């Protein structure tokens, strides 16, 4: 599988270039609009019951309020309306602004809609309908503005978006939620909050970063026949990590597979009051399919840790007498660590002198792949960017294995010497900077987790708000370590890990109807997630 096979994430400007190149290469622009409208109509027909909680029958015909703007997004809406009307729906088309010029693609499709007897109302009537909040519509289709918008919405446009958000009706956005910046995910004044977004041709970064996930809802990428970025000489920002990507890359087991072929994961962590973090990491590793797992924890805590997870082995680290690792921990661990091909370092480890010495020793001397998380990241941040850069440079020069760093935004801010708000304001730049500065694989956790390595960037599409609970990152550390033991490329290993982790949480969210599940339950759901990917998602 090459990069050209992945679903690209493309900037607002480059989407224009892809459109223009496709049309210049001989594809009729009206045909593109027809296909785009067809994809959105198909989504609505397939998901109306789910979106509305209603079923279409002889007594109930779905009514969709199609809010259109003056550009091609409005043209897509006219196509959708005509196609839905042909399927027995009742579309109400609102032109919220000046009508499109008759000679444009949008103008042609407005005329086609009117010629088939389609209803058209103005912005004022649209506002009145939205303010009523009655049963005059089942669904709102947002076709006001697409990726071209780069100015704040004001006046009537802003009021329309506000009323759409306040309507209480399910909202599907065409291409981008109106008012959301396609590149940054920042609302331009106000922005539509959609339940689902059907994005056309390629994904846009703003759907995954900033407040994009809150505004976009469930994202579906619709193929509308555009030429590939490679053909158009367009460099994608990255690609999405979805079920199709993960199905191809998740490790499979042969009938003769034995545990010695599946990797031995060493989890280095735990301390007084935080042994649960190490246990969760080991559980994540085993549930993801590690052949063996060993937990290295302070010696005074080893007996209880060993009893808590009998499937894992335990090593007692030098203890400082208070349940935290002592100064000699790495020297004693180094010989035992040689039998492990990958280590997850940091869950519950603490940041005292013993922990710092242990983390530096693992970076300088552990031969296998390192997954560095939690307190280990804070130990690295404490020595400063220049010293951290030297530490990882020396690791590479010594020919030791790759490193995968998995910070949440606060840890990323400490690593980069910046503020959490700055990281969140430009997650792409932060993830790229860490990966480039330390020459590692960087995983920036959070809504729309990013994975970056050597210029490559991937946007995760699994996961849900129920994951905002203690221990989730520890489970991810273990899952990542297992896939790093089984997939040679650390970027691919980390990408599959974050998707499987999020998919396991999605399985739980679907089962209980929302949040309230625990990190340990996510670990337990990982085998189900893997089974879905290996056998084909429904």
Coordinates of C-alpha atoms in Angstrom, one line a residue:
X1 CA 0.0 0.0 0.0
X2 CA 1.5 3.3 -1.1
X3 CA 0.7 6.8 0.0
X4 CA -1.3 7.3 -3.1
X5 CA -3.7 4.7 -1.9
X6 CA -4.6 6.6 1.3
X7 CA -7.4 9.1 1.6
X8 CA -5.6 12.5 1.4
X9 CA -6.2 15.5 3.6
X10 CA -6.0 18.6 1.4
X11 CA -5.9 22.3 2.2
X12 CA -8.5 24.8 1.0
X13 CA -6.3 26.3 -1.7
X14 CA -5.2 22.9 -2.9
X15 CA -8.8 21.7 -3.2
X16 CA -9.4 24.5 -5.7
X17 CA -6.3 23.3 -7.6
X18 CA -7.7 19.7 -7.6
X19 CA -11.1 20.9 -8.9
X20 CA -9.5 23.1 -11.6
X21 CA -7.1 20.4 -12.7
X22 CA -9.9 17.8 -12.9
X23 CA -12.0 20.1 -15.1
X24 CA -9.1 21.1 -17.3
X25 CA -8.4 17.4 -17.8
X26 CA -11.8 17.0 -19.4
X27 CA -14.3 16.4 -16.6
X28 CA -17.4 18.5 -17.0
X29 CA -18.0 20.8 -14.0
X30 CA -21.7 20.2 -14.1
X31 CA -21.0 16.5 -14.0
X32 CA -18.9 17.0 -10.9
X33 CA -21.7 18.9 -9.2
X34 CA -24.2 16.2 -10.1
X35 CA -22.0 13.6 -8.6
X36 CA -21.3 15.6 -5.5
X37 CA -25.1 16.2 -5.0
X38 CA -25.7 12.5 -5.6
X39 CA -23.2 11.5 -2.9
X40 CA -24.9 13.8 -0.4
X41 CA -28.4 12.6 -1.4
X42 CA -27.3 9.0 -1.0
X43 CA -26.0 9.8 2.5
X44 CA -29.3 11.4 3.6
X45 CA -31.3 8.5 2.2
X46 CA -29.2 6.0 4.0
X47 CA -29.0 7.7 7.3
X48 CA -32.3 9.6 7.7
X49 CA -33.8 7.1 10.1
X50 CA -30.7 7.3 12.3
X51 CA -30.5 11.1 12.2
X52 CA -34.2 11.8 12.9
X53 CA -35.2 8.8 15.0
X54 CA -38.1 8.4 12.6
X55 CA -39.0 6.0 9.8
X56 CA -40.3 7.1 6.4
X57 CA -43.6 5.5 5.5
X58 CA -46.9 6.3 3.9
X59 CA -47.8 8.6 6.8
X60 CA -44.5 10.4 7.1
X61 CA -42.5 11.8 4.2
X62 CA -39.1 13.3 5.2
X63 CA -38.9 17.1 4.8
X64 CA -35.4 18.5 4.4
X65 CA -34.7 22.2 4.7
X66 CA -31.9 22.9 2.3
X67 CA -30.1 26.2 3.2
X68 CA -28.1 27.3 0.2
X69 CA -25.6 30.1 -0.4
X70 CA -24.5 31.8 -3.6
X71 CA -21.7 29.6 -4.6
X72 CA -21.1 26.0 -5.6
X73 CA -22.1 24.7 -2.2
X74 CA -25.6 26.1 -3.0
X75 CA -25.4 24.4 -6.4
X76 CA -24.8 21.1 -4.7
X77 CA -27.8 21.7 -2.6
X78 CA -30.0 22.2 -5.6
X79 CA -28.8 18.9 -7.0
X80 CA -29.5 17.2 -3.7
X81 CA -33.0 18.6 -3.6
X82 CA -33.9 17.4 -7.1
X83 CA -32.6 13.9 -6.4
X84 CA -34.3 13.6 -3.0
X85 CA -37.6 14.8 -4.6
X86 CA -37.3 12.0 -7.1
X87 CA -37.1 9.6 -4.2
X88 CA -40.3 11.0 -2.7
X89 CA -38.9 13.4 -0.1
X90 CA -40.1 17.0 0.3
X91 CA -37.1 19.4 0.0
X92 CA -37.6 23.1 0.9
X93 CA -34.9 25.1 -0.7
X94 CA -33.9 28.4 0.9
X95 CA -31.7 30.8 -1.1
X96 CA -29.9 32.7 1.7
X97 CA -28.3 35.5 -0.3
X98 CA -28.3 36.7 -3.9
X99 CA -29.4 33.9 -6.3
X100 CA -26.6 32.5 -8.4
X101 CA -25.9 33.8 -11.9
X102 CA -27.9 31.8 -14.5
X103 CA -24.8 30.8 -16.5
X104 CA -23.0 29.3 -13.5
X105 CA -23.2 25.7 -12.5
X106 CA -25.2 26.6 -9.5
X107 CA -27.5 28.8 -11.6
X108 CA -28.1 25.9 -14.0
X109 CA -29.0 23.5 -11.2
X110 CA -31.3 26.1 -9.6
X111 CA -33.2 26.3 -12.9
X112 CA -33.3 22.5 -13.1
X113 CA -34.8 22.5 -9.6
X114 CA -37.4 25.1 -10.4
X115 CA -38.3 23.4 -13.7
X116 CA -39.2 20.2 -11.9
X117 CA -41.6 22.2 -9.7
X118 CA -39.2 22.7 -6.8
X119 CA -40.1 25.1 -4.0
X120 CA -37.8 28.1 -3.2
X121 CA -38.0 30.4 -0.3
X122 CA -35.8 33.4 0.7
X123 CA -33.6 34.0 3.7
X124 CA -36.3 35.8 5.7
X125 CA -38.7 32.9 5.3
X126 CA -35.9 30.4 6.1
X127 CA -35.3 32.3 9.4
X128 CA -39.1 32.3 10.2
X129 CA -39.2 28.5 9.6
X130 CA -36.2 27.9 11.8
X131 CA -37.5 30.1 14.6
X132 CA -40.8 28.2 14.7
X133 CA -39.0 25.0 15.9
X134 CA -42.0 22.9 14.9
X135 CA -42.3 19.8 12.8
X136 CA -42.1 21.7 9.5
X137 CA -38.7 20.0 8.7
X138 CA -37.0 16.7 9.8
X139 CA -33.5 17.5 8.7
X140 CA -31.4 20.6 7.8
X141 CA -28.9 20.4 5.0
X142 CA -26.3 23.1 5.3
X143 CA -25.2 24.2 1.9
X144 CA -24.5 27.8 2.8
X145 CA -20.7 28.0 2.4
X146 CA -17.9 25.4 1.7
X147 CA -14.2 25.4 1.8
X148 CA -13.8 28.8 0.1
X149 CA -15.0 30.8 3.1
X150 CA -12.2 32.7 4.8
X151 CA -13.9 35.6 6.4
X152 CA -16.1 35.9 9.6
X153 CA -19.9 35.5 9.0
X154 CA -21.8 38.6 9.9
X155 CA -25.4 39.9 9.8
X156 CA -28.0 37.7 8.2
X157 CA -25.5 34.9 7.5
X158 CA -24.5 34.7 11.1
X159 CA -28.1 34.8 12.2
X160 CA -29.0 31.9 9.9
X161 CA -26.2 29.8 11.3
X162 CA -27.2 30.7 14.9
X163 CA -30.8 29.7 14.1
X164 CA -29.7 26.4 12.5
X165 CA -27.7 25.6 15.6
X166 CA -30.7 26.5 17.9
X167 CA -33.3 24.6 15.8
X168 CA -32.9 21.3 17.6
X169 CA -33.1 19.6 14.2
X170 CA -30.4 17.1 13.0
X171 CA -28.0 18.9 10.6
X172 CA -25.9 17.5 7.8
X173 CA -23.2 19.8 6.3
X174 CA -22.2 19.8 2.7
X175 CA -18.4 19.6 2.4
X176 CA -17.7 21.8 5.5
X177 CA -19.9 23.1 8.3
X178 CA -20.6 26.7 7.2
X179 CA -18.4 29.2 9.0
X180 CA -15.7 26.6 9.9
X181 CA -12.3 27.3 8.5
X182 CA -11.3 24.4 6.3
X183 CA -7.6 24.7 7.2
X184 CA -7.6 25.4 11.0
X185 CA -10.9 24.2 12.3
X186 CA -11.6 27.6 13.9
X187 CA -15.1 29.1 13.6
X188 CA -15.1 32.2 11.5
X189 CA -17.3 34.2 13.9
X190 CA -20.0 31.5 14.2
X191 CA -20.2 28.1 12.5
X192 CA -22.7 25.4 12.0
X193 CA -22.7 22.5 14.5
X194 CA -23.5 19.5 12.3
X195 CA -24.4 16.0 13.3
X196 CA -22.6 14.8 10.2
X197 CA -20.5 16.2 7.4
X198 CA -20.2 14.8 3.9
X199 CA -16.9 16.2 2.7
X200 CA -16.4 16.2 -1.1
X201 CA -13.4 14.9 -3.0
X202 CA -10.9 14.8 -0.1
X203 CA -10.8 15.5 3.7
X204 CA -9.9 18.9 4.9
X205 CA -7.7 19.5 8.0
X206 CA -10.2 21.7 9.7
X207 CA -12.5 18.7 10.2
X208 CA -10.0 17.1 12.6
X209 CA -8.2 20.0 14.3
X210 CA -9.2 23.0 16.3
X211 CA -12.9 22.9 17.1
X212 CA -13.5 21.0 13.9
X213 CA -14.6 17.7 15.6
X214 CA -17.2 19.5 17.6
X215 CA -18.7 21.2 14.5
X216 CA -18.3 18.4 11.9
X217 CA -19.9 15.5 13.7
X218 CA -19.4 12.2 11.9
X219 CA -17.3 12.8 8.8
X220 CA -17.8 10.9 5.6
X221 CA -15.4 11.4 2.7
X222 CA -17.3 11.2 -0.7
X223 CA -15.4 10.4 -3.9
X224 CA -16.7 12.7 -6.6
X225 CA -14.2 11.7 -9.3
X226 CA -11.5 14.3 -8.8
X227 CA -8.0 13.5 -10.1
X228 CA -5.5 12.4 -7.5
X229 CA -3.2 14.9 -5.8
X230 CA -0.3 13.2 -7.5
X231 CA -1.7 13.8 -11.0
X232 CA -2.4 17.4 -10.1
X233 CA 1.0 17.9 -8.5
X234 CA -0.7 18.8 -5.2
X235 CA 1.0 17.8 -2.0
X236 CA -1.5 16.6 0.6
X237 CA -1.1 17.8 4.2
X238 CA -1.5 14.2 5.2
X239 CA -3.9 11.3 5.1
X240 CA -6.7 9.9 7.2
X241 CA -6.5 6.9 9.5
X242 CA -9.7 5.1 9.0
X243 CA -11.1 1.5 8.8
X244 CA -9.9 0.9 5.3
X245 CA -6.4 2.0 6.1
X246 CA -6.3 0.0 9.3
X247 CA -7.9 -3.1 7.8
X248 CA -4.9 -3.4 5.4
X249 CA -2.2 -2.8 8.0
X250 CA -3.4 -4.4 11.2
X251 CA -1.3 -7.5 12.0
X252 CA -2.8 -10.9 11.2
X253 CA -2.0 -14.3 12.8
X254 CA -1.3 -17.5 10.9
X255 CA -2.5 -20.8 12.1
X256 CA 1.0 -21.7 13.3
X257 CA 1.7 -18.4 15.1
X258 CA 3.2 -18.7 18.6
X259 CA 3.7 -16.1 21.3
X260 CA 7.4 -15.8 20.6
X261 CA 6.6 -14.2 17.2
X262 CA 4.3 -11.6 18.6
X263 CA 6.7 -9.5 20.6
X264 CA 7.7 -9.1 24.2
X265 CA 6.6 -5.7 25.6
X266 CA 8.3 -4.2 28.6
X267 CA 6.2 -1.7 30.6
X268 CA 8.3 0.5 32.8
X269 CA 6.3 2.6 35.2
X270 CA 4.2 2.6 38.3
X271 CA 4.9 4.1 41.7
X272 CA 3.2 4.8 45.0
X273 CA -0.4 5.3 44.2
X274 CA 0.1 4.9 40.4
X275 CA 0.6 1.2 39.8
X276 CA -2.7 1.2 38.0
X277 CA -1.1 3.1 35.1
X278 CA 1.5 0.4 34.5
X279 CA -1.2 -2.3 34.8
X280 CA -3.4 -0.5 32.2
X281 CA -0.5 -0.3 29.8
X282 CA 0.3 -4.0 30.2
X283 CA -3.3 -4.8 29.8
X284 CA -3.5 -2.8 26.6
X285 CA -0.4 -4.6 25.3
X286 CA -1.8 -8.0 26.0
X287 CA -5.3 -7.3 24.6
X288 CA -3.7 -5.9 21.4
X289 CA -1.9 -9.2 21.0
X290 CA 1.5 -9.0 22.5
X291 CA 3.1 -12.5 22.9
X292 CA 4.6 -11.6 26.3
X293 CA 4.4 -8.6 28.7
X294 CA 6.6 -7.7 31.6
X295 CA 5.9 -4.9 34.1
X296 CA 9.0 -3.3 35.7
X297 CA 7.7 -1.5 38.8
X298 CA 9.3 -0.4 42.1
X299 CA 10.3 -3.5 44.1
X300 CA 8.0 -2.8 47.1
X301 CA 5.0 -2.7 44.7
X302 CA 5.9 -5.7 42.6
X303 CA 4.0 -8.4 44.6
X304 CA 0.7 -6.6 44.4
X305 CA 1.2 -5.6 40.8
X306 CA 2.1 -9.2 39.9
X307 CA -1.1 -10.5 41.5
X308 CA -3.3 -7.9 39.8
X309 CA -2.4 -9.1 36.3
X310 CA -1.3 -12.7 36.4
X311 CA -0.9 -12.9 32.6
X312 CA 2.0 -10.5 32.8
X313 CA 5.4 -11.0 34.4
X314 CA 6.9 -8.6 36.9
X315 CA 10.4 -7.2 37.6
X316 CA 11.1 -5.3 40.8
X317 CA 13.0 -2.1 40.2
X318 CA 15.4 -0.5 42.7
X319 CA 13.2 1.3 45.2
X320 CA 13.8 4.6 46.9
X321 CA 12.0 3.3 50.1
X322 CA 8.8 5.3 49.4
X323 CA 7.4 3.2 46.6
X324 CA 9.1 5.1 43.8
X325 CA 12.0 4.1 41.5
X326 CA 15.5 4.6 42.9
X327 CA 18.7 5.9 41.3
X328 CA 20.0 2.4 40.4
X329 CA 16.8 1.3 38.6
X330 CA 18.3 1.4 35.1
X331 CA 21.5 -0.3 35.9
X332 CA 19.6 -3.2 37.4
X333 CA 17.0 -3.3 34.7
X334 CA 19.3 -3.1 31.6
X335 CA 20.2 -6.8 31.5
X336 CA 16.6 -7.9 31.8
X337 CA 15.4 -5.4 29.3
X338 CA 17.6 -7.0 26.6
X339 CA 15.0 -9.8 26.1
X340 CA 12.3 -7.4 25.2
X341 CA 11.9 -5.9 21.7
X342 CA 9.9 -2.9 22.7
X343 CA 9.3 -0.9 25.9
X344 CA 6.5 1.4 27.0
X345 CA 8.1 3.8 29.5
X346 CA 6.4 6.3 31.7
X347 CA 2.9 5.3 32.8
X348 CA 2.7 6.2 36.5
X349 CA 6.5 6.4 36.8
X350 CA 6.8 9.7 38.6
X351 CA 9.3 12.5 37.8
X352 CA 11.7 12.2 40.8
X353 CA 15.5 11.8 40.4
X354 CA 15.3 8.0 40.1
X355 CA 12.7 8.3 37.3
X356 CA 14.8 10.8 35.4
X357 CA 17.8 8.6 35.6
X358 CA 15.8 5.6 34.5
X359 CA 14.2 7.4 31.5
X360 CA 17.6 8.8 30.3
X361 CA 19.1 5.3 30.7
X362 CA 16.3 3.7 28.6
X363 CA 16.8 6.3 25.8
X364 CA 20.6 5.9 25.9
X365 CA 20.7 2.1 26.3
X366 CA 17.6 0.2 25.4
X367 CA 18.1 -1.4 22.0
X368 CA 14.5 -2.0 21.0
X369 CA 11.7 0.4 20.1
X370 CA 10.7 2.9 22.8
X371 CA 7.2 4.1 23.4
X372 CA 7.6 7.1 25.6
X373 CA 4.5 8.5 27.5
X374 CA 3.2 10.3 30.5
X375 CA 5.8 10.9 33.3
X376 CA 8.7 9.9 31.0
X377 CA 7.7 12.8 28.7
X378 CA 7.9 15.2 31.6
X379 CA 11.3 13.8 32.5
X380 CA 12.4 14.6 29.0
X381 CA 10.8 18.1 29.1
X382 CA 12.7 18.9 32.3
X383 CA 16.1 18.8 30.6
X384 CA 15.1 21.3 27.9
X385 CA 14.8 21.0 24.1
X386 CA 18.5 21.2 23.3
X387 CA 19.4 18.4 25.7
X388 CA 16.5 16.3 24.6
X389 CA 17.6 16.7 21.0
X390 CA 21.1 15.6 21.9
X391 CA 19.8 12.6 23.9
X392 CA 17.8 11.3 20.9
X393 CA 20.6 12.1 18.4
X394 CA 23.0 10.0 20.5
X395 CA 20.4 7.2 20.5
X396 CA 20.2 7.2 16.7
X397 CA 24.0 7.3 16.4
X398 CA 24.3 4.3 18.6
X399 CA 22.0 2.4 16.2
X400 CA 19.3 1.8 18.8
X401 CA 15.6 1.4 17.9
X402 CA 13.1 4.1 16.9
X403 CA 11.2 6.1 19.4
X404 CA 7.5 6.9 19.5
X405 CA 6.4 9.8 21.8
X406 CA 2.7 10.0 22.7
X407 CA 2.0 13.3 24.5
X408 CA -1.3 14.9 25.3
X409 CA -1.5 18.7 24.6
X410 CA -0.2 19.6 28.1
X411 CA 2.8 17.3 27.7
X412 CA 3.4 18.5 24.2
X413 CA 3.5 22.1 25.5
X414 CA 6.1 21.2 28.1
X415 CA 8.2 19.4 25.5
X416 CA 8.1 22.3 23.1
X417 CA 8.5 25.0 25.8
X418 CA 5.2 26.7 24.9
X419 CA 1.7 27.0 26.2
X420 CA -1.1 24.4 26.0
X421 CA -3.3 27.0 24.2
X422 CA -0.6 27.4 21.5
X423 CA -0.4 23.7 20.9
X424 CA -4.2 23.4 20.6
X425 CA -4.3 26.5 18.3
X426 CA -2.1 24.7 15.8
X427 CA -1.9 21.0 16.5
X428 CA -0.5 20.2 13.1
X429 CA 2.5 22.6 13.6
X430 CA 3.1 21.3 17.1
X431 CA 3.1 17.6 16.1
X432 CA 5.4 18.3 13.1
X433 CA 7.8 20.3 15.2
X434 CA 8.3 17.6 17.9
X435 CA 8.7 14.9 15.2
X436 CA 11.3 17.0 13.4
X437 CA 13.2 18.4 16.5
X438 CA 13.8 15.0 18.0
X439 CA 13.5 12.9 14.8
X440 CA 10.9 10.6 16.4
X441 CA 7.4 9.5 15.7
X442 CA 5.1 12.0 17.4
X443 CA 1.6 11.2 18.5
X444 CA -0.4 14.2 19.6
X445 CA -3.4 12.8 21.5
X446 CA -6.8 14.4 21.8
X447 CA -9.8 14.8 19.5
X448 CA -8.4 14.1 16.1
X449 CA -5.2 12.5 17.2
X450 CA -2.3 13.2 14.9
X451 CA 0.7 11.0 14.0
X452 CA 3.8 12.5 12.4
X453 CA 7.1 11.1 11.4
X454 CA 9.7 12.3 8.9
X455 CA 7.3 14.6 7.1
X456 CA 4.4 12.2 7.0
X457 CA 1.2 13.2 8.9
X458 CA -1.9 11.2 9.6
X459 CA -5.3 12.2 11.1
X460 CA -7.1 9.7 13.2
X461 CA -10.8 9.3 12.7
X462 CA -11.8 6.9 15.5
X463 CA -12.7 7.7 19.1
X464 CA -15.3 9.7 21.0
X465 CA -15.7 12.1 24.0
X466 CA -16.2 9.2 26.4
X467 CA -12.4 8.6 26.2
X468 CA -11.9 11.7 28.4
X469 CA -11.3 9.6 31.4
X470 CA -8.3 8.5 33.5
X471 CA -6.0 5.8 32.1
X472 CA -6.9 6.1 28.4
X473 CA -3.3 7.2 27.5
X474 CA -1.8 4.3 29.5
X475 CA -3.9 1.8 27.5
X476 CA -2.8 3.4 24.3
X477 CA 0.9 3.1 25.4
X478 CA 0.5 -0.6 25.7
X479 CA -1.4 -1.0 22.4
X480 CA 1.2 1.1 20.6
X481 CA 4.0 -1.0 22.0
X482 CA 2.4 -4.2 20.8
X483 CA 2.0 -2.9 17.2
X484 CA 5.5 -1.5 17.3
X485 CA 6.7 -5.0 18.1
X486 CA 4.7 -6.4 15.1
X487 CA 4.9 -3.7 12.5
X488 CA 8.4 -2.5 11.5
X489 CA 7.5 1.1 10.5
X490 CA 6.9 3.1 13.7
X491 CA 4.7 5.6 11.9
X492 CA 2.4 2.8 10.7
X493 CA 2.5 1.1 14.1
X494 CA 1.4 4.2 15.9
X495 CA -1.3 5.0 13.3
X496 CA -2.9 1.6 13.6
X497 CA -2.6 1.8 17.4
X498 CA -4.5 5.1 17.7
X499 CA -7.2 3.8 15.4
X500 CA -7.7 0.5 17.2
X501 CA -7.7 2.3 20.5
X502 CA -10.4 4.7 19.3
X503 CA -12.4 2.0 17.6
X504 CA -12.5 0.0 20.9
X505 CA -13.9 3.1 22.6
X506 CA -16.5 3.6 19.8
X507 CA -17.7 0.0 20.3
X508 CA -18.3 0.7 24.0
X509 CA -19.9 4.1 23.3
X510 CA -22.3 2.4 20.9
X511 CA -23.1 -0.3 23.4
X512 CA -24.0 2.0 26.3
X513 CA -25.2 5.0 24.3
X514 CA -22.5 7.5 25.3
X515 CA -19.8 8.0 27.9
X516 CA -19.1 6.3 31.3
X517 CA -16.9 3.5 30.2
X518 CA -13.5 2.9 31.8
X519 CA -10.0 2.7 30.3
X520 CA -9.7 -0.9 31.4
X521 CA -12.9 -1.6 29.5
X522 CA -11.4 -0.1 26.4
X523 CA -8.5 -2.5 26.7
X524 CA -11.0 -5.3 27.0
X525 CA -12.8 -4.2 23.9
X526 CA -9.6 -4.1 21.8
X527 CA -9.9 -7.8 20.6
X528 CA -13.4 -6.9 19.3
X529 CA -12.0 -4.0 17.4
X530 CA -9.2 -6.1 15.9
X531 CA -11.7 -8.8 14.9
X532 CA -13.8 -6.2 13.1
X533 CA -10.8 -4.9 11.2
X534 CA -9.4 -8.3 10.3
X535 CA -12.8 -9.6 9.2
X536 CA -14.1 -6.5 7.5
X537 CA -16.0 -3.6 9.0
X538 CA -19.8 -3.9 8.7

